[in-house]
């Protein structure tokens, strides 16, 4: 049996044609949507803005990844349009988290740090699994890259949530939670820019792509 037939190695440049990518992406969709709902409930229970922001990222990632999975059979242009939608969605999500974090800054209450940290550790494990499943496919088209960036962002955000929980235990302050929520939002905005830029490049006429 060859490597390609066993599915041990993904097609990193044309992931949308690779059955292994479809299986990996379906697994990531299930993980994101399932844990996103759990983390959102935990965010309210722990009164943590960082957990709420991260849960929205999970749920958004799961929904967008599901759309990306459906788009794998579409044309290259249609997949680029999906990626553009993903990027805009991520940007709006980032702006929303920043706005709500500013509002919460005037009503700051320290979250339940132990619950916050525990959920953050489980979330990190889920995201590391997702990122590892998708890492070998990250050089695909704009749609594939967008989904990879979502998973990578989640893993980074969870590390920040865990660190914030530790600082909250040490200081008793609500500010680390709010700072991490804002940082997650900033990560959303940066990835949104990268995704939108890549999608617009794929949507531009070939002559303009060559000129650039």
PDB file of N, CA and C in Angstrom, residues 18-53:
ATOM      1  N   UNK A  18      -8.318  15.958  -1.309  1.00  0.00           N
ATOM      2  CA  UNK A  18      -7.769  14.881  -0.508  1.00  0.00           C
ATOM      3  C   UNK A  18      -8.825  14.340   0.458  1.00  0.00           C
ATOM      4  N   UNK A  19      -9.202  13.056   0.350  1.00  0.00           N
ATOM      5  CA  UNK A  19     -10.178  12.486   1.290  1.00  0.00           C
ATOM      6  C   UNK A  19      -9.719  12.595   2.743  1.00  0.00           C
ATOM      7  N   UNK A  20      -8.398  12.527   2.983  1.00  0.00           N
ATOM      8  CA  UNK A  20      -7.889  12.655   4.348  1.00  0.00           C
ATOM      9  C   UNK A  20      -8.216  14.027   4.920  1.00  0.00           C
ATOM     10  N   UNK A  21      -8.183  15.059   4.077  1.00  0.00           N
ATOM     11  CA  UNK A  21      -8.525  16.403   4.536  1.00  0.00           C
ATOM     12  C   UNK A  21     -10.001  16.482   4.919  1.00  0.00           C
ATOM     13  N   UNK A  22     -10.858  15.856   4.130  1.00  0.00           N
ATOM     14  CA  UNK A  22     -12.286  15.864   4.443  1.00  0.00           C
ATOM     15  C   UNK A  22     -12.552  15.199   5.793  1.00  0.00           C
ATOM     16  N   UNK A  23     -11.880  14.083   6.034  1.00  0.00           N
ATOM     17  CA  UNK A  23     -12.068  13.392   7.310  1.00  0.00           C
ATOM     18  C   UNK A  23     -11.559  14.248   8.470  1.00  0.00           C
ATOM     19  N   UNK A  24     -10.393  14.862   8.278  1.00  0.00           N
ATOM     20  CA  UNK A  24      -9.831  15.714   9.324  1.00  0.00           C
ATOM     21  C   UNK A  24     -10.739  16.906   9.598  1.00  0.00           C
ATOM     22  N   UNK A  25     -11.255  17.510   8.536  1.00  0.00           N
ATOM     23  CA  UNK A  25     -12.085  18.695   8.691  1.00  0.00           C
ATOM     24  C   UNK A  25     -13.407  18.358   9.367  1.00  0.00           C
ATOM     25  N   UNK A  26     -14.000  17.214   9.031  1.00  0.00           N
ATOM     26  CA  UNK A  26     -15.244  16.804   9.689  1.00  0.00           C
ATOM     27  C   UNK A  26     -15.013  16.606  11.182  1.00  0.00           C
ATOM     28  N   UNK A  27     -13.888  16.003  11.545  1.00  0.00           N
ATOM     29  CA  UNK A  27     -13.554  15.824  12.956  1.00  0.00           C
ATOM     30  C   UNK A  27     -13.416  17.164  13.661  1.00  0.00           C
ATOM     31  N   UNK A  28     -12.760  18.119  13.002  1.00  0.00           N
ATOM     32  CA  UNK A  28     -12.568  19.447  13.575  1.00  0.00           C
ATOM     33  C   UNK A  28     -13.907  20.166  13.750  1.00  0.00           C
ATOM     34  N   UNK A  29     -14.805  20.019  12.784  1.00  0.00           N
ATOM     35  CA  UNK A  29     -16.137  20.629  12.892  1.00  0.00           C
ATOM     36  C   UNK A  29     -16.861  20.116  14.131  1.00  0.00           C
ATOM     37  N   UNK A  30     -16.853  18.796  14.323  1.00  0.00           N
ATOM     38  CA  UNK A  30     -17.540  18.192  15.474  1.00  0.00           C
ATOM     39  C   UNK A  30     -16.916  18.665  16.794  1.00  0.00           C
ATOM     40  N   UNK A  31     -15.573  18.681  16.842  1.00  0.00           N
ATOM     41  CA  UNK A  31     -14.891  19.131  18.054  1.00  0.00           C
ATOM     42  C   UNK A  31     -15.218  20.589  18.374  1.00  0.00           C
ATOM     43  N   UNK A  32     -15.190  21.448  17.357  1.00  0.00           N
ATOM     44  CA  UNK A  32     -15.420  22.873  17.584  1.00  0.00           C
ATOM     45  C   UNK A  32     -16.844  23.164  18.047  1.00  0.00           C
ATOM     46  N   UNK A  33     -17.823  22.610  17.358  1.00  0.00           N
ATOM     47  CA  UNK A  33     -19.209  22.898  17.716  1.00  0.00           C
ATOM     48  C   UNK A  33     -19.568  22.293  19.072  1.00  0.00           C
ATOM     49  N   UNK A  34     -19.100  21.070  19.316  1.00  0.00           N
ATOM     50  CA  UNK A  34     -19.413  20.421  20.583  1.00  0.00           C
ATOM     51  C   UNK A  34     -18.791  21.124  21.765  1.00  0.00           C
ATOM     52  N   UNK A  35     -17.483  21.393  21.680  1.00  0.00           N
ATOM     53  CA  UNK A  35     -16.827  22.025  22.816  1.00  0.00           C
ATOM     54  C   UNK A  35     -17.203  23.495  22.928  1.00  0.00           C
ATOM     55  N   UNK A  36     -17.516  24.157  21.803  1.00  0.00           N
ATOM     56  CA  UNK A  36     -17.908  25.561  21.865  1.00  0.00           C
ATOM     57  C   UNK A  36     -19.123  25.767  22.747  1.00  0.00           C
ATOM     58  N   UNK A  37     -20.103  24.876  22.624  1.00  0.00           N
ATOM     59  CA  UNK A  37     -21.302  24.979  23.457  1.00  0.00           C
ATOM     60  C   UNK A  37     -20.959  24.756  24.926  1.00  0.00           C
ATOM     61  N   UNK A  38     -20.078  23.783  25.200  1.00  0.00           N
ATOM     62  CA  UNK A  38     -19.665  23.512  26.579  1.00  0.00           C
ATOM     63  C   UNK A  38     -18.918  24.704  27.163  1.00  0.00           C
ATOM     64  N   UNK A  39     -17.997  25.288  26.366  1.00  0.00           N
ATOM     65  CA  UNK A  39     -17.195  26.403  26.877  1.00  0.00           C
ATOM     66  C   UNK A  39     -18.041  27.654  27.090  1.00  0.00           C
ATOM     67  N   UNK A  40     -19.039  27.875  26.246  1.00  0.00           N
ATOM     68  CA  UNK A  40     -19.910  29.035  26.428  1.00  0.00           C
ATOM     69  C   UNK A  40     -20.643  28.937  27.760  1.00  0.00           C
ATOM     70  N   UNK A  41     -21.162  27.738  28.064  1.00  0.00           N
ATOM     71  CA  UNK A  41     -21.821  27.543  29.364  1.00  0.00           C
ATOM     72  C   UNK A  41     -20.820  27.753  30.500  1.00  0.00           C
ATOM     73  N   UNK A  42     -19.600  27.250  30.311  1.00  0.00           N
ATOM     74  CA  UNK A  42     -18.580  27.438  31.324  1.00  0.00           C
ATOM     75  C   UNK A  42     -18.181  28.892  31.491  1.00  0.00           C
ATOM     76  N   UNK A  43     -18.192  29.661  30.399  1.00  0.00           N
ATOM     77  CA  UNK A  43     -17.864  31.079  30.463  1.00  0.00           C
ATOM     78  C   UNK A  43     -18.853  31.848  31.318  1.00  0.00           C
ATOM     79  N   UNK A  44     -20.143  31.512  31.182  1.00  0.00           N
ATOM     80  CA  UNK A  44     -21.153  32.166  32.017  1.00  0.00           C
ATOM     81  C   UNK A  44     -21.030  31.699  33.468  1.00  0.00           C
ATOM     82  N   UNK A  45     -20.754  30.405  33.658  1.00  0.00           N
ATOM     83  CA  UNK A  45     -20.624  29.888  35.021  1.00  0.00           C
ATOM     84  C   UNK A  45     -19.435  30.507  35.743  1.00  0.00           C
ATOM     85  N   UNK A  46     -18.329  30.729  34.997  1.00  0.00           N
ATOM     86  CA  UNK A  46     -17.115  31.293  35.596  1.00  0.00           C
ATOM     87  C   UNK A  46     -17.091  32.816  35.531  1.00  0.00           C
ATOM     88  N   UNK A  47     -18.096  33.424  34.869  1.00  0.00           N
ATOM     89  CA  UNK A  47     -18.129  34.882  34.665  1.00  0.00           C
ATOM     90  C   UNK A  47     -16.855  35.364  33.978  1.00  0.00           C
ATOM     91  N   UNK A  48     -16.401  34.621  32.980  1.00  0.00           N
ATOM     92  CA  UNK A  48     -15.147  34.931  32.291  1.00  0.00           C
ATOM     93  C   UNK A  48     -15.396  35.420  30.873  1.00  0.00           C
ATOM     94  N   UNK A  49     -14.982  36.658  30.589  1.00  0.00           N
ATOM     95  CA  UNK A  49     -15.102  37.191  29.232  1.00  0.00           C
ATOM     96  C   UNK A  49     -14.168  36.459  28.274  1.00  0.00           C
ATOM     97  N   UNK A  50     -12.994  36.061  28.771  1.00  0.00           N
ATOM     98  CA  UNK A  50     -12.053  35.359  27.903  1.00  0.00           C
ATOM     99  C   UNK A  50     -12.626  34.019  27.449  1.00  0.00           C
ATOM    100  N   UNK A  51     -13.264  33.288  28.359  1.00  0.00           N
ATOM    101  CA  UNK A  51     -13.882  32.015  27.982  1.00  0.00           C
ATOM    102  C   UNK A  51     -15.034  32.230  27.015  1.00  0.00           C
ATOM    103  N   UNK A  52     -15.828  33.263  27.254  1.00  0.00           N
ATOM    104  CA  UNK A  52     -16.944  33.552  26.348  1.00  0.00           C
ATOM    105  C   UNK A  52     -16.423  33.888  24.954  1.00  0.00           C
ATOM    106  N   UNK A  53     -15.370  34.702  24.901  1.00  0.00           N
ATOM    107  CA  UNK A  53     -14.788  35.070  23.608  1.00  0.00           C
ATOM    108  C   UNK A  53     -14.240  33.839  22.898  1.00  0.00           C
TER     109      UNK A  53
END
